[in-house]
CSV table of C-alpha atoms in Angstrom, one decimal:
chain,number,residue,atom,x,y,z
A,1,UNK,CA,14.0,13.3,7.9
A,2,UNK,CA,12.0,14.4,4.9
A,3,UNK,CA,9.8,11.3,4.4
A,4,UNK,CA,6.3,10.9,5.5
A,5,UNK,CA,5.6,11.4,9.1
A,6,UNK,CA,2.5,9.8,11.0
A,7,UNK,CA,1.5,10.4,14.5
A,8,UNK,CA,1.2,8.8,17.0
A,9,UNK,CA,2.7,5.4,15.8
A,10,UNK,CA,0.5,3.7,18.3
A,11,UNK,CA,-2.9,4.3,19.7
A,12,UNK,CA,-4.9,2.1,22.1
A,13,UNK,CA,-8.5,3.2,22.7
A,14,UNK,CA,-11.6,2.1,24.2
A,15,UNK,CA,-14.3,1.3,22.1
A,16,UNK,CA,-16.8,4.0,21.4
A,17,UNK,CA,-14.0,6.6,21.7
A,18,UNK,CA,-13.0,9.0,18.8
A,19,UNK,CA,-9.4,8.8,17.7
A,20,UNK,CA,-7.4,11.1,15.1
A,21,UNK,CA,-4.2,10.4,13.4
A,22,UNK,CA,-2.1,12.9,11.5
A,23,UNK,CA,0.1,12.5,8.5
A,24,UNK,CA,2.7,14.7,6.9
A,25,UNK,CA,3.8,14.0,3.6
A,26,UNK,CA,6.9,14.8,1.6
A,27,UNK,CA,6.4,18.4,1.1
A,28,UNK,CA,6.6,18.6,-2.7
A,29,UNK,CA,3.8,16.0,-2.9
A,30,UNK,CA,0.6,16.9,-4.0
A,31,UNK,CA,-1.1,13.6,-3.6
A,32,UNK,CA,-1.8,12.0,-0.4
A,33,UNK,CA,-3.4,8.6,0.5
A,34,UNK,CA,-4.9,6.8,3.5
A,35,UNK,CA,-4.9,3.1,3.5
A,36,UNK,CA,-5.7,0.5,6.2
A,37,UNK,CA,-3.8,-2.6,6.4
A,38,UNK,CA,-4.7,-6.0,8.8
A,39,UNK,CA,-2.7,-9.0,9.4
A,40,UNK,CA,-2.0,-11.0,6.3
A,41,UNK,CA,-3.8,-8.6,3.8
A,42,UNK,CA,-2.5,-5.7,1.4
A,43,UNK,CA,-3.2,-2.3,2.2
A,44,UNK,CA,-6.7,-1.4,1.6
A,45,UNK,CA,-7.7,2.1,0.0
A,46,UNK,CA,-9.5,4.4,2.5
A,47,UNK,CA,-9.4,7.8,0.7
A,48,UNK,CA,-7.1,10.2,-1.1
A,49,UNK,CA,-6.5,13.9,-1.6
A,50,UNK,CA,-4.9,16.0,-4.5
A,51,UNK,CA,-3.9,19.1,-2.8
A,52,UNK,CA,-7.0,19.9,-0.4
A,53,UNK,CA,-9.4,18.2,-2.7
A,54,UNK,CA,-10.6,14.7,-1.5
A,55,UNK,CA,-11.0,12.9,-4.8
A,56,UNK,CA,-12.1,9.5,-3.5
A,57,UNK,CA,-13.5,7.8,-0.6
A,58,UNK,CA,-13.9,4.0,-0.4
A,59,UNK,CA,-17.4,2.9,-0.5
A,60,UNK,CA,-16.3,0.4,2.1
A,61,UNK,CA,-15.8,3.2,4.6
A,62,UNK,CA,-18.5,3.8,6.9
A,63,UNK,CA,-19.5,7.6,7.9
A,64,UNK,CA,-17.3,7.2,11.3
A,65,UNK,CA,-14.4,7.6,9.2
A,66,UNK,CA,-13.4,11.3,7.9
A,67,UNK,CA,-10.4,12.8,6.6
A,68,UNK,CA,-9.4,16.3,5.8
A,69,UNK,CA,-6.3,18.1,4.3
A,70,UNK,CA,-7.3,21.5,4.7
A,71,UNK,CA,-4.0,23.3,3.2
A,72,UNK,CA,-3.1,20.9,1.0
A,73,UNK,CA,-0.3,20.1,3.2
A,74,UNK,CA,-0.8,17.7,6.0
A,75,UNK,CA,-3.9,15.3,6.6
A,76,UNK,CA,-5.8,14.1,9.6
A,77,UNK,CA,-8.0,10.9,9.8
A,78,UNK,CA,-10.6,10.8,12.4
A,79,UNK,CA,-12.6,7.5,13.6
A,80,UNK,CA,-15.6,8.4,15.4
A,81,UNK,CA,-17.3,6.0,18.0
A,82,UNK,CA,-14.5,3.2,17.3
A,83,UNK,CA,-15.2,-0.4,17.0
A,84,UNK,CA,-13.0,-3.4,17.7
A,85,UNK,CA,-13.3,-4.2,14.0
A,86,UNK,CA,-11.1,-0.6,13.4
A,87,UNK,CA,-8.3,-2.2,14.8
A,88,UNK,CA,-5.4,-2.0,12.1
A,89,UNK,CA,-2.3,-0.2,11.1
A,90,UNK,CA,-3.6,2.9,9.2
A,91,UNK,CA,-0.9,4.0,6.5
A,92,UNK,CA,-0.5,7.3,4.8
A,93,UNK,CA,1.5,7.6,1.7
A,94,UNK,CA,2.2,10.6,-0.7
A,95,UNK,CA,3.2,11.0,-4.0
A,96,UNK,CA,3.4,13.4,-7.1
A,97,UNK,CA,0.3,13.3,-9.1
A,98,UNK,CA,0.0,11.0,-12.1
A,99,UNK,CA,2.6,8.6,-10.6
A,100,UNK,CA,2.5,5.4,-9.0
A,101,UNK,CA,5.6,5.6,-7.0
A,102,UNK,CA,4.0,6.4,-3.4
A,103,UNK,CA,6.2,6.8,-0.5
A,104,UNK,CA,4.6,5.5,2.7
A,105,UNK,CA,4.9,6.5,6.5
A,106,UNK,CA,5.5,4.1,9.1
A,107,UNK,CA,1.7,3.8,9.8
A,108,UNK,CA,-0.3,4.3,13.2
A,109,UNK,CA,-1.1,0.9,14.9
A,110,UNK,CA,-4.7,1.4,16.3
A,111,UNK,CA,-5.9,-1.2,19.0
A,112,UNK,CA,-9.5,-0.8,20.1
A,113,UNK,CA,-10.3,-2.6,23.5
B,1,UNK,CA,-13.5,-10.9,-7.7
B,2,UNK,CA,-10.7,-8.7,-6.2
B,3,UNK,CA,-9.3,-6.1,-8.4
B,4,UNK,CA,-5.6,-7.4,-7.8
B,5,UNK,CA,-5.1,-11.2,-7.0
B,6,UNK,CA,-1.9,-12.9,-5.7
B,7,UNK,CA,-1.2,-16.2,-4.5
B,8,UNK,CA,-0.3,-15.5,-0.8
B,9,UNK,CA,2.2,-18.2,-0.5
B,10,UNK,CA,4.5,-18.6,1.4
B,11,UNK,CA,7.2,-19.4,-1.1
B,12,UNK,CA,10.0,-21.4,0.9
B,13,UNK,CA,13.0,-21.1,-1.4
B,14,UNK,CA,16.6,-22.0,-0.5
B,15,UNK,CA,19.4,-19.3,-1.1
B,16,UNK,CA,20.6,-18.9,-4.6
B,17,UNK,CA,17.2,-20.2,-6.0
B,18,UNK,CA,15.3,-18.5,-8.7
B,19,UNK,CA,11.7,-17.8,-7.8
B,20,UNK,CA,8.8,-16.2,-9.7
B,21,UNK,CA,5.3,-14.3,-8.4
B,22,UNK,CA,2.4,-13.9,-10.6
B,23,UNK,CA,-0.3,-11.3,-10.1
B,24,UNK,CA,-3.5,-10.8,-12.1
B,25,UNK,CA,-5.6,-7.5,-12.4
B,26,UNK,CA,-9.1,-7.5,-13.4
B,27,UNK,CA,-9.3,-3.8,-14.5
B,28,UNK,CA,-8.2,-3.6,-18.2
B,29,UNK,CA,-8.2,0.0,-17.8
B,30,UNK,CA,-5.3,-0.2,-15.7
B,31,UNK,CA,-2.2,1.5,-17.0
B,32,UNK,CA,0.5,1.6,-14.4
B,33,UNK,CA,2.0,-1.6,-12.6
B,34,UNK,CA,4.3,-1.8,-9.7
B,35,UNK,CA,5.9,-4.1,-7.3
B,36,UNK,CA,6.5,-3.1,-3.8
B,37,UNK,CA,8.0,-4.8,-1.0
B,38,UNK,CA,6.9,-4.9,2.7
B,39,UNK,CA,9.0,-6.2,5.5
B,40,UNK,CA,7.4,-7.6,8.7
B,41,UNK,CA,5.9,-4.7,10.7
B,42,UNK,CA,7.1,-2.3,8.2
B,43,UNK,CA,5.6,0.1,5.5
B,44,UNK,CA,5.5,-0.9,1.9
B,45,UNK,CA,8.3,0.4,-0.3
B,46,UNK,CA,8.4,0.4,-4.0
B,47,UNK,CA,10.7,-2.2,-5.4
B,48,UNK,CA,10.1,-1.6,-9.3
B,49,UNK,CA,7.8,0.0,-11.9
B,50,UNK,CA,6.8,-2.6,-14.3
B,51,UNK,CA,7.0,-1.8,-18.2
B,52,UNK,CA,5.1,-3.1,-21.0
B,53,UNK,CA,8.5,-4.0,-22.5
B,54,UNK,CA,9.5,-5.7,-19.2
B,55,UNK,CA,12.4,-4.4,-17.3
B,56,UNK,CA,15.1,-5.6,-15.0
B,57,UNK,CA,16.9,-4.4,-12.1
B,58,UNK,CA,19.7,-6.4,-10.8
B,59,UNK,CA,18.6,-9.9,-9.7
B,60,UNK,CA,14.8,-8.6,-10.1
B,61,UNK,CA,13.0,-8.9,-13.5
B,62,UNK,CA,9.3,-7.4,-13.8
B,63,UNK,CA,7.2,-8.2,-16.9
B,64,UNK,CA,3.6,-7.4,-18.0
B,65,UNK,CA,1.1,-9.2,-20.0
B,66,UNK,CA,-1.5,-7.1,-21.0
B,67,UNK,CA,-3.5,-9.4,-23.0
B,68,UNK,CA,-3.7,-11.8,-20.1
B,69,UNK,CA,-4.0,-9.0,-17.5
B,70,UNK,CA,-1.0,-10.7,-15.5
B,71,UNK,CA,2.2,-9.4,-13.9
B,72,UNK,CA,5.0,-11.2,-12.8
B,73,UNK,CA,8.0,-10.6,-10.9
B,74,UNK,CA,11.2,-12.9,-11.1
B,75,UNK,CA,13.7,-13.1,-8.5
B,76,UNK,CA,17.4,-14.6,-9.2
B,77,UNK,CA,20.0,-15.7,-6.7
B,78,UNK,CA,17.8,-15.0,-3.8
B,79,UNK,CA,19.3,-13.9,-0.7
B,80,UNK,CA,18.2,-14.2,3.1
B,81,UNK,CA,17.4,-10.6,2.9
B,82,UNK,CA,14.9,-11.0,0.1
B,83,UNK,CA,12.7,-12.5,2.6
B,84,UNK,CA,9.6,-10.1,2.8
B,85,UNK,CA,6.0,-9.9,1.3
B,86,UNK,CA,5.9,-8.8,-2.3
B,87,UNK,CA,2.9,-6.5,-3.1
B,88,UNK,CA,1.5,-6.2,-6.7
B,89,UNK,CA,0.0,-2.8,-7.3
B,90,UNK,CA,-1.8,-1.2,-10.3
B,91,UNK,CA,-3.1,2.1,-11.3
B,92,UNK,CA,-5.7,3.1,-13.5
B,93,UNK,CA,-3.8,6.1,-14.5
B,94,UNK,CA,-5.0,9.6,-15.0
B,95,UNK,CA,-4.2,10.2,-11.2
B,96,UNK,CA,-6.3,7.5,-9.8
B,97,UNK,CA,-5.6,5.5,-6.5
B,98,UNK,CA,-3.2,2.6,-6.3
B,99,UNK,CA,-4.8,-0.7,-5.7
B,100,UNK,CA,-2.8,-3.4,-4.0
B,101,UNK,CA,-2.9,-7.2,-3.8
B,102,UNK,CA,-2.7,-9.1,-0.6
B,103,UNK,CA,0.9,-9.7,-1.2
B,104,UNK,CA,2.9,-12.8,-1.5
B,105,UNK,CA,4.9,-14.1,1.3
B,106,UNK,CA,8.8,-15.2,0.4
B,107,UNK,CA,11.1,-16.8,3.0
B,108,UNK,CA,14.5,-17.6,1.7
B,109,UNK,CA,16.2,-20.0,3.8
B,110,UNK,CA,19.9,-20.9,4.4
């Protein structure tokens, strides 16, 4: 399967714990996005990369969130000191730069208890 | 004001009906426009791009009105399988991020 891959698919964690998610984009795509989606809402932008450079981070994102794409291939999203409000589906997408045709992974569903 | 606004619906229509969704965007610098489809508990998938001259793909027609800053999607001869959430997406171009609307729910019933 050469699509976007996300791991894990599901994560249940206790409040206050740190979690890390991984995204493997389509190999030739240089653009990688992270979005968060809650029930009844569209995907909310978190951050995006072109190659290894993080181009933008949402102002809504607290300092507990950090993302990396060290070699311009896979990316990780870390949430420190998780809160119940962090419970959501975390979606990763990739595309070629300068197009809007993004391909999404199946997401990581985070539940903070 | 949200950057992209959509009527959340749901739109409940019988099979064979024609249904139309609208979407408005606030940033006049937006350059690219798309409709994505999202099935329940699945990831969004690109349905079609929206071009200035309007474009059609089978039963689906998308149109853009830059002056009024809205985008529309028309579905003819609705099928049960069209039931999904339709997400309006805009992009400022130049490699900027995609901005999603909250989605419009369509339910096609037999």
